[in-house]
Every structure is written in C-alpha cells, then in structure tokens.
mmCIF file of C-alpha atoms and ligand atoms in Angstrom:
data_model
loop_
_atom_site.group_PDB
_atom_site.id
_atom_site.type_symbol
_atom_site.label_atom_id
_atom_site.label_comp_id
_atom_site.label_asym_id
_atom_site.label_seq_id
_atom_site.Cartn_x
_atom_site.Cartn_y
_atom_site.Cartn_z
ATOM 1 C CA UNK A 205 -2.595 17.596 0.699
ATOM 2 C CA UNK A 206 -5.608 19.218 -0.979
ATOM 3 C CA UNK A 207 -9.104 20.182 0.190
ATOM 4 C CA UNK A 208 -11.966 19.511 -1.864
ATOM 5 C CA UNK A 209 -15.167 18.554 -2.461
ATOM 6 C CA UNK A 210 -15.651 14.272 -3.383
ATOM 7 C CA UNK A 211 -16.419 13.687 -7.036
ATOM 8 C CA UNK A 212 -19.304 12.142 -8.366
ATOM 9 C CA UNK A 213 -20.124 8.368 -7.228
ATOM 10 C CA UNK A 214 -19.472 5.510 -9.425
ATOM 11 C CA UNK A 215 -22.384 3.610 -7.601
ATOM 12 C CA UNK A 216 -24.528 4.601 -5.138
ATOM 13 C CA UNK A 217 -24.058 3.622 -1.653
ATOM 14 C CA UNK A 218 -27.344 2.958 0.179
ATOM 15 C CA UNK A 219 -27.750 3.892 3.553
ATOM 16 C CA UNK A 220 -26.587 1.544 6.418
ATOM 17 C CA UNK A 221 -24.217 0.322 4.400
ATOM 18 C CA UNK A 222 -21.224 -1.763 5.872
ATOM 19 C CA UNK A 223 -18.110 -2.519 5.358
ATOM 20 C CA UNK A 224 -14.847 -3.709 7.464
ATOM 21 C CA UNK A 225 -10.820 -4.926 7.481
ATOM 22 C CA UNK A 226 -10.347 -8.939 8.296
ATOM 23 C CA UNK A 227 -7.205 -10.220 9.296
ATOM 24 C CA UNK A 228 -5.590 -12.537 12.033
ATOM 25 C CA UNK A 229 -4.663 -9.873 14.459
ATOM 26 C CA UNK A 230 -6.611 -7.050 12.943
ATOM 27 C CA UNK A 231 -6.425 -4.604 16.066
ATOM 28 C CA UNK A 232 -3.669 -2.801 14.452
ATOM 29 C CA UNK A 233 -5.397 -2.223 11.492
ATOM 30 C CA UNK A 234 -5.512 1.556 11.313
ATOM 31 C CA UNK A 235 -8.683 1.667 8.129
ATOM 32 C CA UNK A 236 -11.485 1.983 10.598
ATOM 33 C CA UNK A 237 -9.608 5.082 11.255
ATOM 34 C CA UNK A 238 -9.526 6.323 7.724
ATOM 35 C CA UNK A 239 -12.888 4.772 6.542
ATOM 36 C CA UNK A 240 -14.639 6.253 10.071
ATOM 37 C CA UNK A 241 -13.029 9.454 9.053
ATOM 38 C CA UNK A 242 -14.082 9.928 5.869
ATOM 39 C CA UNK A 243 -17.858 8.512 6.807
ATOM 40 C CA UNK A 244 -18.155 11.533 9.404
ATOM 41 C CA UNK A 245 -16.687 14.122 6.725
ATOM 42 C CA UNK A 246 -19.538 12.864 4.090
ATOM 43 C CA UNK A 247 -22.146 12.580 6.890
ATOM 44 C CA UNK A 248 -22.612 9.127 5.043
ATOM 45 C CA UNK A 249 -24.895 6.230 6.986
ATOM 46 C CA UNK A 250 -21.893 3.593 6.973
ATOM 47 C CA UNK A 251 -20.236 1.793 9.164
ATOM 48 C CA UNK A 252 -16.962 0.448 9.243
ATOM 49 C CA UNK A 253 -15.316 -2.920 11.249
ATOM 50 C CA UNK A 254 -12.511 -4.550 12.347
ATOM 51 C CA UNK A 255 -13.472 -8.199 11.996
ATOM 52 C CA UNK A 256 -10.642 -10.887 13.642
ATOM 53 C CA UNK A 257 -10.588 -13.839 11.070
ATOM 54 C CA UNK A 258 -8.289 -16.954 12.180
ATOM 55 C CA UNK A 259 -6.626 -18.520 8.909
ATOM 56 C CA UNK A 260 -8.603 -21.756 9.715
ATOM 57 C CA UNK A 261 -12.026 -19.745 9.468
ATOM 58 C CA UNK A 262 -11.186 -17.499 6.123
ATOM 59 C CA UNK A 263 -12.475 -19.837 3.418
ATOM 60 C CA UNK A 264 -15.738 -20.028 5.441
ATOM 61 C CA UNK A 265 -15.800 -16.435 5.696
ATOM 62 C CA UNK A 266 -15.379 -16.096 2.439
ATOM 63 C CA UNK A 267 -18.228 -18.590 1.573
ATOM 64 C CA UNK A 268 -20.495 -16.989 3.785
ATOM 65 C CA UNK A 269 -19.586 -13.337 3.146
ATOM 66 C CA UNK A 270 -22.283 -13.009 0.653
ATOM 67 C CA UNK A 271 -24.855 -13.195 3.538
ATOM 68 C CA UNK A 272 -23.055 -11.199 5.382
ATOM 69 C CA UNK A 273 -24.665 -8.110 5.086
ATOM 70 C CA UNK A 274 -21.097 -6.244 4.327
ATOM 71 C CA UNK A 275 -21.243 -5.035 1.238
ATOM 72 C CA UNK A 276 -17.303 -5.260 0.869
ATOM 73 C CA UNK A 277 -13.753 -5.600 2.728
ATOM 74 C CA UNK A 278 -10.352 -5.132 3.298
ATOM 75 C CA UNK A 279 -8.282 -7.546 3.837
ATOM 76 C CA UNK A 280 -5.143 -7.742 5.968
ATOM 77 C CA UNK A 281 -2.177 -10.261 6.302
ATOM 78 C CA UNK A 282 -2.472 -13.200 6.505
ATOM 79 C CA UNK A 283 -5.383 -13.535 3.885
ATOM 80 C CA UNK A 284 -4.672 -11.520 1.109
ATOM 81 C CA UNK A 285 -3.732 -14.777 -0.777
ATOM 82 C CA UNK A 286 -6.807 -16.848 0.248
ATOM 83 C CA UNK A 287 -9.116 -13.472 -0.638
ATOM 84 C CA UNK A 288 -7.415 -13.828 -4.542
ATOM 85 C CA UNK A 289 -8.544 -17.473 -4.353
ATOM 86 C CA UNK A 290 -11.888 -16.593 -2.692
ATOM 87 C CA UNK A 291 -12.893 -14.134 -5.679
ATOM 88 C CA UNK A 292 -15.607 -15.041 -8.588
ATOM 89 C CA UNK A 293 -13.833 -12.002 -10.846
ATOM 90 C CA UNK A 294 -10.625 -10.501 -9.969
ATOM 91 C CA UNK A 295 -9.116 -7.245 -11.696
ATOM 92 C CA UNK A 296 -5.599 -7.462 -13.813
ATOM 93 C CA UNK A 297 -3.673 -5.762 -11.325
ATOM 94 C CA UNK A 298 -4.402 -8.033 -8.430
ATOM 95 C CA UNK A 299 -3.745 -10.819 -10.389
ATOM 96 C CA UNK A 300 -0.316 -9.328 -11.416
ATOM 97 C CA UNK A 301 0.599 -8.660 -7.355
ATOM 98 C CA UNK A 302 -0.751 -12.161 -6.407
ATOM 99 C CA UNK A 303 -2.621 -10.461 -3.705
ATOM 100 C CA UNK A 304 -6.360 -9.026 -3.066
ATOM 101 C CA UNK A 305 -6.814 -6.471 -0.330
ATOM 102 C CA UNK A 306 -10.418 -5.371 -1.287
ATOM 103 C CA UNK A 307 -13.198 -7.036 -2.341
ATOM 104 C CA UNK A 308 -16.845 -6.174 -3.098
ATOM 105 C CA UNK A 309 -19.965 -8.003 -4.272
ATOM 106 C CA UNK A 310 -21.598 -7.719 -7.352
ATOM 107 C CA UNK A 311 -24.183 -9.601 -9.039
ATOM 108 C CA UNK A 312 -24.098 -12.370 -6.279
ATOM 109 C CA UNK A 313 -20.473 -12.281 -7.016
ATOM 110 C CA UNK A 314 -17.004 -11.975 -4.662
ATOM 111 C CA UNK A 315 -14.860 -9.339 -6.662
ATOM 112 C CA UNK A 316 -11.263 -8.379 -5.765
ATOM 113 C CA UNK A 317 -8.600 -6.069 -6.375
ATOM 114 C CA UNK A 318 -4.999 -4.804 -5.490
ATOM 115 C CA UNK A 319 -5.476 -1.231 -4.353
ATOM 116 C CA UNK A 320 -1.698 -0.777 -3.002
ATOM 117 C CA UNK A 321 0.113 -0.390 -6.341
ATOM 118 C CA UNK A 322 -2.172 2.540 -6.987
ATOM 119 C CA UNK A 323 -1.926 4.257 -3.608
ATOM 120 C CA UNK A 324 1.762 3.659 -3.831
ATOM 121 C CA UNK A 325 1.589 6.235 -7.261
ATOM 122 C CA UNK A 326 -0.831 8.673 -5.862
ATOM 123 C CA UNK A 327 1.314 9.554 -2.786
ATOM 124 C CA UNK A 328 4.087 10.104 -5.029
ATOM 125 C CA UNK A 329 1.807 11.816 -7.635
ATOM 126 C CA UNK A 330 0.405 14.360 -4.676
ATOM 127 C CA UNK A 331 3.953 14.509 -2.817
ATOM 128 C CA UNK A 332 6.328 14.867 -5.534
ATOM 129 C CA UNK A 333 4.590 15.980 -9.048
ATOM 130 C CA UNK A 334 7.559 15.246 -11.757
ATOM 131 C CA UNK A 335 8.834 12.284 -9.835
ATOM 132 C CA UNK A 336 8.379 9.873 -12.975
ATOM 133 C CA UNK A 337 9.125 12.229 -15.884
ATOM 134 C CA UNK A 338 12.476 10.889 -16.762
ATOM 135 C CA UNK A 339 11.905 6.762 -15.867
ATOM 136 C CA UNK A 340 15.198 5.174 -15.335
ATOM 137 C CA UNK A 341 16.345 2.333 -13.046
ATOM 138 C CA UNK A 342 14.848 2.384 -9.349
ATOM 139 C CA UNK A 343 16.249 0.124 -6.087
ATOM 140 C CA UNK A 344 13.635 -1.571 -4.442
ATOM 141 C CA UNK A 345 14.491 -2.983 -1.577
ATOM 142 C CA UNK A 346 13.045 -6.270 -0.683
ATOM 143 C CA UNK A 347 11.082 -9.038 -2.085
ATOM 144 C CA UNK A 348 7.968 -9.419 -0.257
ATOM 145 C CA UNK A 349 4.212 -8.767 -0.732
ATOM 146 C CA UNK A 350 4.601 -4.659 -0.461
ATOM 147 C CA UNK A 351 7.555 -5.251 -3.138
ATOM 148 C CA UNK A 352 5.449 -6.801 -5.816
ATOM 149 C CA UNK A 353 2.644 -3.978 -5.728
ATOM 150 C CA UNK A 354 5.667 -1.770 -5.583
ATOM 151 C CA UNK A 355 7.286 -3.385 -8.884
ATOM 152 C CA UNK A 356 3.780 -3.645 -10.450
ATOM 153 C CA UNK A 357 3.439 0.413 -10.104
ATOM 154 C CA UNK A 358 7.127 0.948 -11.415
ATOM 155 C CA UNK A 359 6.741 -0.586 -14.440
ATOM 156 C CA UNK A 360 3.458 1.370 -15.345
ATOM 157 C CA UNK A 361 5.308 4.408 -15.247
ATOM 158 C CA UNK A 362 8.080 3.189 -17.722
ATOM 159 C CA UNK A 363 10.908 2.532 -14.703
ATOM 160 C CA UNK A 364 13.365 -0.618 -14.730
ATOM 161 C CA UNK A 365 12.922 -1.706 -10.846
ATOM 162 C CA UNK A 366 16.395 -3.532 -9.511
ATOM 163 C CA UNK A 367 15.252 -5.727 -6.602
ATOM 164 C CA UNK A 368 18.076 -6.486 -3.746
ATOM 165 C CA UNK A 369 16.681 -9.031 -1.183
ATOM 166 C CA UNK A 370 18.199 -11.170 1.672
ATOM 167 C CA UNK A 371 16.610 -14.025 0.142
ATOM 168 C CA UNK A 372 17.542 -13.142 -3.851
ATOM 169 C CA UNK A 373 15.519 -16.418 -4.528
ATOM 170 C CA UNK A 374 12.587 -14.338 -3.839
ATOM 171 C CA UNK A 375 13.458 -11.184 -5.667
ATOM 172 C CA UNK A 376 13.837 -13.631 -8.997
ATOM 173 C CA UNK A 377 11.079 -14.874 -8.828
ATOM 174 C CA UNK A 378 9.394 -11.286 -8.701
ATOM 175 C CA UNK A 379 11.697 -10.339 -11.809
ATOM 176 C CA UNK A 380 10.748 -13.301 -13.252
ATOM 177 C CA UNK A 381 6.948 -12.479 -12.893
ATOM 178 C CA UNK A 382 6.849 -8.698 -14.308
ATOM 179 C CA UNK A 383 9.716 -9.332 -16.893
ATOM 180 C CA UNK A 384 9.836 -5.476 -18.218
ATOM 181 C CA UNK A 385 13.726 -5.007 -17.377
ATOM 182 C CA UNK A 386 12.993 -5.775 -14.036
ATOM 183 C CA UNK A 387 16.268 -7.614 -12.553
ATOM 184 C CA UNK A 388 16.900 -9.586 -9.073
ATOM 185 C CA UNK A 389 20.249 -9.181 -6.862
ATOM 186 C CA UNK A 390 21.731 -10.306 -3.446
ATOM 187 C CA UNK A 391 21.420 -8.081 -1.007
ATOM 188 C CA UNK A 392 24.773 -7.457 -0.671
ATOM 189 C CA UNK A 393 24.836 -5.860 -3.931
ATOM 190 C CA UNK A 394 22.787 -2.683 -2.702
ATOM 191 C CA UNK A 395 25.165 -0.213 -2.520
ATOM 192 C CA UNK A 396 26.199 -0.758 -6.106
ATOM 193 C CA UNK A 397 23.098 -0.066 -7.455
ATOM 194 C CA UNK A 398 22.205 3.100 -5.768
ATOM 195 C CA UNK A 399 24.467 5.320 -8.540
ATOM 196 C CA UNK A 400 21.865 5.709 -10.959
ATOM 197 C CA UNK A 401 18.739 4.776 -9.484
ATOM 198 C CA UNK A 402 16.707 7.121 -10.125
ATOM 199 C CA UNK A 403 14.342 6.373 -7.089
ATOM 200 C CA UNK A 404 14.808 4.705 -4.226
ATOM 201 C CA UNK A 405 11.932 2.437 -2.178
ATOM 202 C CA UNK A 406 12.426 0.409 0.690
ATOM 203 C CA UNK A 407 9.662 -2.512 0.822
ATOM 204 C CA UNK A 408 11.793 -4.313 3.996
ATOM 205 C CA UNK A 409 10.304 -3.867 7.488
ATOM 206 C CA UNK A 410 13.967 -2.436 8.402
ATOM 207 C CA UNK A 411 13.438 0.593 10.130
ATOM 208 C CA UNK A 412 9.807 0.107 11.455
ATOM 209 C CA UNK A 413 9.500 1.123 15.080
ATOM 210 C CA UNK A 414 13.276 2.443 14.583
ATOM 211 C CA UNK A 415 14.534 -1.097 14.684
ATOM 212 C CA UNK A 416 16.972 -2.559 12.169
ATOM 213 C CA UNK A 417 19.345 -0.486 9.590
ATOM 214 C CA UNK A 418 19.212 -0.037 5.872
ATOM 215 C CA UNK A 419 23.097 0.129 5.859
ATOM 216 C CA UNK A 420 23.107 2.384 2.754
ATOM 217 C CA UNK A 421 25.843 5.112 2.387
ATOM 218 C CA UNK A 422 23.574 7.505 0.644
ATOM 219 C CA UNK A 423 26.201 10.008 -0.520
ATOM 220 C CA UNK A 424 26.479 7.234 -3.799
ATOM 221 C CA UNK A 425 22.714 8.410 -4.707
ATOM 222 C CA UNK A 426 21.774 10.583 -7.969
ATOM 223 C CA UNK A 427 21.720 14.583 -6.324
ATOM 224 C CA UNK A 428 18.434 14.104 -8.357
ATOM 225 C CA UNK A 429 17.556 10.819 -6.777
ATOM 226 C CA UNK A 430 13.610 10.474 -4.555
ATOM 227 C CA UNK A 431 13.680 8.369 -1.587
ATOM 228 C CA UNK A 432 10.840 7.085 0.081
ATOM 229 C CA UNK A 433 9.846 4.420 2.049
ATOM 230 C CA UNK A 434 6.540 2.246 2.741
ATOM 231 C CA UNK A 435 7.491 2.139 6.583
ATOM 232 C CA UNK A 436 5.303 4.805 8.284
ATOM 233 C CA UNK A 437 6.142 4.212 12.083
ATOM 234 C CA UNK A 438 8.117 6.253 12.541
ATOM 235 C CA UNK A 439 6.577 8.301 9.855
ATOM 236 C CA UNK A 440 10.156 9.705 9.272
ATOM 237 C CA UNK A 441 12.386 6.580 9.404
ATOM 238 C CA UNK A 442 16.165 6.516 9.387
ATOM 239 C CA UNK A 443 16.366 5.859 5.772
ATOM 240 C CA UNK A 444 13.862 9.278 4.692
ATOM 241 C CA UNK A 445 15.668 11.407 7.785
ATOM 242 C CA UNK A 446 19.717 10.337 6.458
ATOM 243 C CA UNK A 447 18.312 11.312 2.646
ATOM 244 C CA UNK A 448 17.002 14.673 3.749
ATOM 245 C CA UNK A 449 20.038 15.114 5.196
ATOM 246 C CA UNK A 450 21.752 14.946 2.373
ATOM 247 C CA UNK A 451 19.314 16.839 0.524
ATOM 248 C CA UNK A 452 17.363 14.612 -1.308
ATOM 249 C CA UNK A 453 13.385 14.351 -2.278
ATOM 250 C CA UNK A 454 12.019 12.536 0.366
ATOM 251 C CA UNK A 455 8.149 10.987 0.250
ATOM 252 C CA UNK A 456 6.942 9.328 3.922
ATOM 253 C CA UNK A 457 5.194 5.914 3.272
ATOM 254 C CA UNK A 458 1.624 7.204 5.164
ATOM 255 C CA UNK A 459 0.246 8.732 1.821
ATOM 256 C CA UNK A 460 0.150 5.095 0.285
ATOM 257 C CA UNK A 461 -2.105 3.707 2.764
ATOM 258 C CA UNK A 462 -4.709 6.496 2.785
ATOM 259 C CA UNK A 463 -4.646 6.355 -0.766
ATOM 260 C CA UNK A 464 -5.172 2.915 -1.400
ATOM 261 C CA UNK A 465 -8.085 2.691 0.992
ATOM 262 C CA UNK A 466 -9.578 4.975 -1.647
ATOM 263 C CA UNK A 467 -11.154 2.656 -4.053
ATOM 264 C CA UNK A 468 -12.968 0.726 -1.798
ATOM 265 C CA UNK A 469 -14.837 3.473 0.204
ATOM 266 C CA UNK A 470 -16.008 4.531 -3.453
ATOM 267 C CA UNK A 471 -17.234 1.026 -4.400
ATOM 268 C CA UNK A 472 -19.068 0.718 -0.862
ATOM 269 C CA UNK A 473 -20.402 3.801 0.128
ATOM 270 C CA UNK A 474 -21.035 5.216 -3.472
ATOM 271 C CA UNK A 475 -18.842 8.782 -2.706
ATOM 272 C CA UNK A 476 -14.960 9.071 -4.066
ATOM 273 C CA UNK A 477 -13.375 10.237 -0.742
ATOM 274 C CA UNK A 478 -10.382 13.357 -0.424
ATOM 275 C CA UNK A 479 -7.393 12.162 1.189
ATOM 276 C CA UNK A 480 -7.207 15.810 3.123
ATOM 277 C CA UNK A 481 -5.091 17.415 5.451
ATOM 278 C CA UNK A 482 -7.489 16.570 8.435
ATOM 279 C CA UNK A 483 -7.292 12.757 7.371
ATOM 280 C CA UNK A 484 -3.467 12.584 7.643
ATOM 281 C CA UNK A 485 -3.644 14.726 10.773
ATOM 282 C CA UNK A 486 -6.155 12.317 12.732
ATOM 283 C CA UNK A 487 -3.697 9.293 11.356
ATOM 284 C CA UNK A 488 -0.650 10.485 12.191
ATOM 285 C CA UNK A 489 -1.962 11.701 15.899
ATOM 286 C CA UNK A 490 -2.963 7.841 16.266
ATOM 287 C CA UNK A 491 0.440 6.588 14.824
ATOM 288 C CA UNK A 492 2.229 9.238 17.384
ATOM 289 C CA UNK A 493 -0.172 7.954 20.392
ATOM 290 C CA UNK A 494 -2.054 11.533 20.619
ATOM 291 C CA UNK A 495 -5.646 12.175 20.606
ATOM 292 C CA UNK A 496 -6.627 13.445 17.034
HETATM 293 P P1 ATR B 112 5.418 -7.443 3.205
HETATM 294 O O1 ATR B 112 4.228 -8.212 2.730
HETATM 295 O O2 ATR B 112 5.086 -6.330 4.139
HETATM 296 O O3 ATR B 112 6.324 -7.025 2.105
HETATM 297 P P2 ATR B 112 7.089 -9.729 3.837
HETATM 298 O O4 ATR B 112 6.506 -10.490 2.707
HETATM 299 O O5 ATR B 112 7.260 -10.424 5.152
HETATM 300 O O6 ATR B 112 6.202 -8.463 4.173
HETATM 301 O O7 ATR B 112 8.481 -9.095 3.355
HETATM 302 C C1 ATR B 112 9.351 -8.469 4.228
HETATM 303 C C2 ATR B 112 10.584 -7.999 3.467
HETATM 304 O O8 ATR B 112 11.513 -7.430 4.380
HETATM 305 C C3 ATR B 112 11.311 -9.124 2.751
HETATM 306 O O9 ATR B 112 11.879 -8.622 1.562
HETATM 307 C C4 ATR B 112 12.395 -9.477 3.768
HETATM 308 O O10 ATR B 112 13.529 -10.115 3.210
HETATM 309 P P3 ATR B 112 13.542 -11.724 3.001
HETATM 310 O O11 ATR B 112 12.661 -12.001 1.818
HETATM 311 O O12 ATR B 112 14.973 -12.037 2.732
HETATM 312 O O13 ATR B 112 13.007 -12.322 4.266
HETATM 313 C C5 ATR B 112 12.767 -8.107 4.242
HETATM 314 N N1 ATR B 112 13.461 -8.119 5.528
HETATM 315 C C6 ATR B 112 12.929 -8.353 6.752
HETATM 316 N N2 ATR B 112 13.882 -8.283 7.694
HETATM 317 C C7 ATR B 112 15.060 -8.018 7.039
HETATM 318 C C8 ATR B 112 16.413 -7.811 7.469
HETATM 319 N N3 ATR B 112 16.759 -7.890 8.765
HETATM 320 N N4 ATR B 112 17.360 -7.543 6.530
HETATM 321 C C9 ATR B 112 17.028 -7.461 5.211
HETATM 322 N N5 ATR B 112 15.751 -7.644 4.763
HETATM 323 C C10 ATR B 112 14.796 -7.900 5.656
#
C-alpha cells in the first residue's frame, strides 16, 4: 500500500456535504468505515450514512433522493438493480455489469455507475504489478453479481474468462452477455480448467466465514498461476492459504472494496482519496473484531 498525498479534485466538494450506503440490512456495510476514514485523513466537512432501505421503499427513495440533501450513494444488495433502473444517465460499464453501486446527482439528474470492476483491477494493479502482462484464459468461479464485474474487468485487460457455476444456466448467460471468448461450464468441470488458467478468481461465497470448500486440487495450477479471491472474511480464506502453500501469487479480496469506494468519495467530496496502509489497517481490525 502506498502513502501519498490525494490528487487534484475533479469537482469540488462543498462543505457539509453528505453522502451514505442504502441497502436492506445495511448494518454490515463496512463504507462508513472507509468513507469516515478517509473524511478524518482530509479533515473534509462530510458526513457519511448507513441508510436501511426496505425493497418496497427503494423506488420512492430513489424519487425523492434528489431532495434529499445527499449529494450521492452507495448502494448495497438488494438494490443495485433497481438503482440501474432509478438512474437519468448511467456510465457503459454499469450498464455492461447490469448493476449500479454509486450514484450521484448532476444537473437535477440521478447518475450511476459500476465501481467494482475497477476496484477489482486496482487491487491487483497495487498487489501484483505484471499480473496481466501475458492475458490468457482465467477460472472464475461463479455466476453471480461479483462474477459479472469480475468478467467485465477480465476482458479489458485482453483475458478469456472460463466461468464454472452450480447453476451453468447462469454462467451462459454471463458468456453470452460479454461474448469476447468468454465461455460457460458446469461446475463439475472446474478442475479441468485450472491447467492453464492463467488466474484464478473465486466470485462464490464458498469460503466466507470459513464455511463451505472450493474442492480444487491446486497442484493442477500454472507454477505461474495468481489466485485471489473476492471473499475477505477471513481475509485469508482456504482457497488464498492452500495456493500459498503451494507457492503461488496470492491477492486477498479486501483491496477491491477499498478501491472501488474510490470513485464515489471523489465525485462527493471533491478530493481523490489514497487507499493507505492506515485505511486497510482500521478495516481489517473491524473485520478481525479489534479496535482500530
Ligand atoms: P454475488 O452478487 O455476491 O455474486 P450471488 O449473486 O448470490 O452473489 O452469487 C453467489 C455465487 O456463489 C453464485 O455463483 C452461486 O452459485 P449458483 O449461481 O449456482 O447459486 C455461488 N455459490 C453459492 N453457494 C455455492 C455452493 N455451495 N457451491 C457452489 N457455488 C455456490
């Protein structure tokens, strides 16, 4: 992680400006953390909300969000779908992943984007420079919502993603939205594909909290191969510890969301925010059940 001083703002935040996370529960949600973090590093005038939104109240939150005073969001499951729907403009990428997870006003207007694809290549960027110099097949395991920003980023940097789902009906329909060599198998069919993939992601929930089993023999993976995973409790799961056992590049799935909360603290509070050493401490002290 690097130290330095936030760039120049693409907009200026004003004082008092505020900003939250909605979603149906939303106690969980750990960007009050990150925003609150970086809002006391900046000595910025912001504040930053959880806001509990029941999927019968979202499209009149949405209606009313322009008098809301917030000058943007996140948005958590279950409404990333209805916040797409919700938006006046709507960037390419968010349209590609089907899914909006911040949103902003301007002119009067509800504008959204997808923010995950592009924390998903900046932890990867910052933890393992090189990863995409030779692009080749990658395994992506699963087919849900984390797997399409997932595919999305893969194919920007010139790799042919190979889904394996439990439901493969799922996974074809993701191959059959990005196209760009992108192909859908049973799950079953896993362990085959691991030879010469040169990356490997898990998108399932298997392994979060330590519960549930990737059921990979890992010893059939490239000596060159990078595994990571978007699970980040435990922040080391079974699938990154077996890989480092077996020597392999290894990338922990907490980078992605402090990066992709990145875009949105620059849109609202005007300041393009560091994701620094002291961030990922204060996070991972929360995720481990410490004070920071
Ligand atoms: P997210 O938006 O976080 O990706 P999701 O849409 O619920 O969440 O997707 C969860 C993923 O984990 C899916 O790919 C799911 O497989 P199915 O599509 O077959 O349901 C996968 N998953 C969850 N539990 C699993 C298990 N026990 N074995 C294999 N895959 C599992």
């Amino acid at each position: 992680m690097t130290s330095s001083p936030a760039s120049p703002s693409m907009s200026d935040g004003k004082p008092g400006t505020r900003a939250c996370v909605i979603g149906w529960p939303v106690d969980h949600a750990r960007s009050p953390l990150i925003h609150g973090y970086w809002l006391d590093r900046y000595g910025l005038d912001g504040t930053y909300e959880r806001v509990a939104v029941a999927p019968e109240e979202i499209d009149a939150f949405f209606r009313r969000f322009p008098d809301s005073g917030y000058a943007g969001c996140n948005v958590t499951v279950p409404h990333k779908e209805a916040a797409l729907a919700a938006c006046a403009e709507v960037e390419p990428v968010a349209r590609a992943i089907g899914a909006v997870n911040t949103l902003w006003m301007d002119g009067g207007k509800l504008c959204g984007t997808n923010t995950d694809a592009l924390g998903f290549l900046a932890n990867l960027d910052e933890t393992a420079p090189g990863w995409d110099n030779e692009p080749g097949p990658a395994l992506v395991l699963g087919a849900g919502g984390a797997a399409r920003a997932v595919v999305w980023a893969l194919i920007q940097r010139g790799f042919q993603p190979k889904i394996a789902n439990r439901n493969v009906a799922r996974a074809e329909d993701l191959a059959h939205a990005f196209g760009g060599g992108t192909e859908a198998y049973p799950w079953e069919a896993r362990q085959a594909l691991l030879w010469d993939a040169r990356l490997l992601v898990n998108t399932t929930s298997l392994g979060m909290k330590g519960v549930g089993d990737i059921g990979l023999d890992l010893r059939g993976a490239r000596g060159d191969a990078l595994v990571t995973d978007i699970v980040y409790v435990p922040l080391v799961t079974d699938l990154l510890d077996l890989a480092a056992s077996y020597g392999l590049r290894t990338v922990d799935g907490l980078g992605m969301l402090l990066h992709q909360a990145v875009p949105g603290f620059e849109r609202w509070f005007g300041l393009r925010p560091t994701v620094d050493a002291g961030l990922r401490a204060r996070i991972v002290a929360d995720i481990e059940g410490r004070a920071p």
